[in-house]
C-alpha atoms as a PDB file:
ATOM      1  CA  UNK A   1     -10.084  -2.308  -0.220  1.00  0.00           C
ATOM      2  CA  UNK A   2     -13.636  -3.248   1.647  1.00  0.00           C
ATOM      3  CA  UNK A   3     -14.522  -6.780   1.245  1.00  0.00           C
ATOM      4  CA  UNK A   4     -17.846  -7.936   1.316  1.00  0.00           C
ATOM      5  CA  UNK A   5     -20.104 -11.379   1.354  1.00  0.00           C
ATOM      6  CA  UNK A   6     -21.903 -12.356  -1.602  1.00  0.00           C
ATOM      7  CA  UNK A   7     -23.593 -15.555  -3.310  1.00  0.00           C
ATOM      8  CA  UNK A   8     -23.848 -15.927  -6.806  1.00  0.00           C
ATOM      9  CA  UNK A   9     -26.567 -18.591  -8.257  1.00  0.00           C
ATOM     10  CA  UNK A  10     -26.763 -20.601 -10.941  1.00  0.00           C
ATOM     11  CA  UNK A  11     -29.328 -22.922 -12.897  1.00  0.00           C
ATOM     12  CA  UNK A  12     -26.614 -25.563 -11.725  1.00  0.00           C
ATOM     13  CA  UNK A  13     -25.776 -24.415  -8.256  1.00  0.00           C
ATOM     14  CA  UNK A  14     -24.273 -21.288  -6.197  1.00  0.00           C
ATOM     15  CA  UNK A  15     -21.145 -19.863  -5.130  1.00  0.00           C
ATOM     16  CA  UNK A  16     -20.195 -17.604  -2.011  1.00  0.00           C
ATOM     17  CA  UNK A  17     -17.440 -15.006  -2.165  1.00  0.00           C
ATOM     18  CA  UNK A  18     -15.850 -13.002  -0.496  1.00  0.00           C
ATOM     19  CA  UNK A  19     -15.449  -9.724  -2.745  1.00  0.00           C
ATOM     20  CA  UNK A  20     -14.207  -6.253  -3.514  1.00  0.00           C
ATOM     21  CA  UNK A  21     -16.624  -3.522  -3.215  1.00  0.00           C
ATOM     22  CA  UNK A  22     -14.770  -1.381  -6.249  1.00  0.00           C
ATOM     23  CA  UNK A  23     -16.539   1.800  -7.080  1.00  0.00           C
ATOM     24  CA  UNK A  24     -14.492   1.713 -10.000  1.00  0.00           C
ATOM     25  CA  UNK A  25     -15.927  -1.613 -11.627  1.00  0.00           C
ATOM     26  CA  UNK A  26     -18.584  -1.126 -13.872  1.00  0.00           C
ATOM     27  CA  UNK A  27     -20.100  -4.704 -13.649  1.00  0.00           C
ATOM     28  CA  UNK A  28     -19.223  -7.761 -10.877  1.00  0.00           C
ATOM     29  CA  UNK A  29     -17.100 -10.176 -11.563  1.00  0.00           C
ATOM     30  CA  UNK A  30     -16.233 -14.057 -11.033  1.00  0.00           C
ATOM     31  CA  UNK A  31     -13.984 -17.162 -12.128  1.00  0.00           C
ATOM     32  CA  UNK A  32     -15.340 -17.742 -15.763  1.00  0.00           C
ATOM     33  CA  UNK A  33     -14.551 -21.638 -14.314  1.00  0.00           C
ATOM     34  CA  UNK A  34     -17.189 -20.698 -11.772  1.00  0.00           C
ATOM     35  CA  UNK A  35     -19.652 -19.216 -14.132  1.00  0.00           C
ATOM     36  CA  UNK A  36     -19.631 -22.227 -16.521  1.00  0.00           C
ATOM     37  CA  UNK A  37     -19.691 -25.113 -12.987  1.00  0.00           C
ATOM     38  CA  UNK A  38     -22.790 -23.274 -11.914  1.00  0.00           C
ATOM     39  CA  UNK A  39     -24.270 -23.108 -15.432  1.00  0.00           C
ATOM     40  CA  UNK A  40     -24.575 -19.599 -16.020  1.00  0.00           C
ATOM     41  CA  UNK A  41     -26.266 -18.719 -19.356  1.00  0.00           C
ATOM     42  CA  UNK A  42     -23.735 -16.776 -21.473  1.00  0.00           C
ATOM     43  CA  UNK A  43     -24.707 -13.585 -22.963  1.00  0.00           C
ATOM     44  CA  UNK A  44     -22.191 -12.566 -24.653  1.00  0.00           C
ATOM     45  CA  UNK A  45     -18.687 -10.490 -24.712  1.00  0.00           C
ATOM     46  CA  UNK A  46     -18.350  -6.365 -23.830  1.00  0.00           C
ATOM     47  CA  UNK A  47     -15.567  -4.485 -24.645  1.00  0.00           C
ATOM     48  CA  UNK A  48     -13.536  -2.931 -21.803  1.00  0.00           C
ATOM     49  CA  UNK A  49     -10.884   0.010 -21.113  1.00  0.00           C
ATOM     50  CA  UNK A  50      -8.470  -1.152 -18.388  1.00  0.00           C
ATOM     51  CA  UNK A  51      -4.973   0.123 -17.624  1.00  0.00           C
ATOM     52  CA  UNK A  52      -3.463  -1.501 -20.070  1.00  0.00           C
ATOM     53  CA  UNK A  53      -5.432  -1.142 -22.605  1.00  0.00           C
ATOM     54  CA  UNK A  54      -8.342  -2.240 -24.669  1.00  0.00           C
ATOM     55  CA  UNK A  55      -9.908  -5.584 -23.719  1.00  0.00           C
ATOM     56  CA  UNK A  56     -13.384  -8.163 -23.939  1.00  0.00           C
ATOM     57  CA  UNK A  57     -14.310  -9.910 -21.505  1.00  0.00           C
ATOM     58  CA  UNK A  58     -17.465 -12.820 -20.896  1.00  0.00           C
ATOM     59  CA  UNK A  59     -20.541 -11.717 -19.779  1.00  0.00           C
ATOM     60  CA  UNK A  60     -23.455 -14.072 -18.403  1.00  0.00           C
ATOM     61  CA  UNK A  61     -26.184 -13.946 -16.611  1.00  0.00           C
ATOM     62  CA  UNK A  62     -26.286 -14.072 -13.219  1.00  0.00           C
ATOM     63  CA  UNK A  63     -28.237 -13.166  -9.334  1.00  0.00           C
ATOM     64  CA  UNK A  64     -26.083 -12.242  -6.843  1.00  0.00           C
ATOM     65  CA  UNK A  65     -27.559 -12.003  -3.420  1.00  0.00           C
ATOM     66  CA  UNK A  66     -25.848  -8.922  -1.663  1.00  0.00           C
ATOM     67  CA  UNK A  67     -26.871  -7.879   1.529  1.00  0.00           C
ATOM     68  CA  UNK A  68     -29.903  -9.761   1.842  1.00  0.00           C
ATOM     69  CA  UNK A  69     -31.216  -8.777  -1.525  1.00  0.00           C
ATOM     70  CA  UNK A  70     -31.723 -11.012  -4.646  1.00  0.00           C
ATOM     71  CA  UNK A  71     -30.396  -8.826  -8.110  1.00  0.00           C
ATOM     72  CA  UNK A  72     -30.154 -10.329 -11.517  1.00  0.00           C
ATOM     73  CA  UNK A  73     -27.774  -8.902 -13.732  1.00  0.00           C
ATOM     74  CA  UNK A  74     -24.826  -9.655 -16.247  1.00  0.00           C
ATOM     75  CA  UNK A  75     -21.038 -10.464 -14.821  1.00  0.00           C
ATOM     76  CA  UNK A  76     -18.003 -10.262 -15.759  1.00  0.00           C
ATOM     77  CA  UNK A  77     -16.254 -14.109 -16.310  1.00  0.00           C
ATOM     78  CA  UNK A  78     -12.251 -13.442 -15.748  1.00  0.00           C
ATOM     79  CA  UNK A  79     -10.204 -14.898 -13.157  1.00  0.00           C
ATOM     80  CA  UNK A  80      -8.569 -12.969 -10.614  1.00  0.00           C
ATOM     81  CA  UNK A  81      -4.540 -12.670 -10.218  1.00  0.00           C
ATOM     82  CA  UNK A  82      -3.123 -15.537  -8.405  1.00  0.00           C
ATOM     83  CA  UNK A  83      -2.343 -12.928  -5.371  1.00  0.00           C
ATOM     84  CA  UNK A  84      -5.729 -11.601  -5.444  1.00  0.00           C
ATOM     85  CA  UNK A  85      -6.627 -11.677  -1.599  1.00  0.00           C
ATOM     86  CA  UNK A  86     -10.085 -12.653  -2.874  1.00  0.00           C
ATOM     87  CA  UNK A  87     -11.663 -14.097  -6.068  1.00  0.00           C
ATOM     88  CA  UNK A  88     -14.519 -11.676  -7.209  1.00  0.00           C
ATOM     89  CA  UNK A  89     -15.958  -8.235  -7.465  1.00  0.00           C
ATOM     90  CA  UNK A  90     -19.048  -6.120  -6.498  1.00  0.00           C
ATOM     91  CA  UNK A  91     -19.170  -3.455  -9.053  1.00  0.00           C
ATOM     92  CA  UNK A  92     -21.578  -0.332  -9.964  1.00  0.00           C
ATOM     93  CA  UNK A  93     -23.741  -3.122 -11.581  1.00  0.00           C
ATOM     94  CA  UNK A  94     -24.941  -3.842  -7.395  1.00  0.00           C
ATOM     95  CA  UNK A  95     -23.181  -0.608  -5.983  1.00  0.00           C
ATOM     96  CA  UNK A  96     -25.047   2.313  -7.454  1.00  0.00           C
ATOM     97  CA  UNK A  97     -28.538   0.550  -5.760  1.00  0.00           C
ATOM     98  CA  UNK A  98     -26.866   1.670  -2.359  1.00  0.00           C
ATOM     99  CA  UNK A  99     -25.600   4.553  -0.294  1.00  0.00           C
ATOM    100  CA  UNK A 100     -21.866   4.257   0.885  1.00  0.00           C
ATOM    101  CA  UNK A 101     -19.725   5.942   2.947  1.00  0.00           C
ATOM    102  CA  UNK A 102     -16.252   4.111   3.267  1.00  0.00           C
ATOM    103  CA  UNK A 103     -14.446   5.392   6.448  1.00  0.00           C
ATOM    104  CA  UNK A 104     -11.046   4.783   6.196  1.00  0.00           C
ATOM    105  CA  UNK A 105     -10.094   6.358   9.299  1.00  0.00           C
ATOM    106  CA  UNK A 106     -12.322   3.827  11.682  1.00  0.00           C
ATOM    107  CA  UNK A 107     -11.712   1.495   8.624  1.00  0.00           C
ATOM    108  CA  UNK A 108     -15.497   1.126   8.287  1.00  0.00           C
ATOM    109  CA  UNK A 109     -18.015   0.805   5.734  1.00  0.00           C
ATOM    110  CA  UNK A 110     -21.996   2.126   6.314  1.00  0.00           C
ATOM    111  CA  UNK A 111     -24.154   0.957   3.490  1.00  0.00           C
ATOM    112  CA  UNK A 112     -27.442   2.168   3.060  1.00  0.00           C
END
């Protein structure tokens, strides 16, 4: 899976991650420990279909700086698997602003 540089900030400070580009994740997502140390305002819980089932997970408010570019929007608070390779996610949220092309051949990523 691509991994990607962002920073998430907070009325109490900022993060940087390195994270998943998932096409698959409808919102980003970070360590609700994270969320909470950089004073995130929460906004709520949203009900989610995984794998395994029905879930709810934190939401709160949040800008993420991705490629250069400042976006404010609501993330997902859950922590990762302990084998998670990395901690957070980019999801559709940030995604579906962009053009990408993942080439898995050249095991490259072009985003426009």
């Amino acid at each position: 899976m691509p991994i990607v540089k962002i920073i998430v900030k907070g009325p109490k400070g900022e993060k940087e991650y390195d994270a998943y580009l998932d096409t698959g994740a409808s919102k980003c997502l970070i360590p609700e420990k994270d969320a909470k140390d950089m004073g995130l305002p929460y906004a709520g819980d949203m009900e989610v279909i995984t794998g395994t089932g029905k879930d709810y997970i934190r939401l709160y408010k949040a800008t993420i700086i991705f490629l250069d570019e400042e976006v404010s929007t609501l993330v997902f608070a859950r922590d990762l698997p302990e084998q998670a390779v990395v901690k957070a996610i980019v999801g559709r949220d940030i995604l579906d602003n962009y053009k990408i092309c993942f080439n898995g051949i050249a095991r490259k990523i072009e985003i426009e």
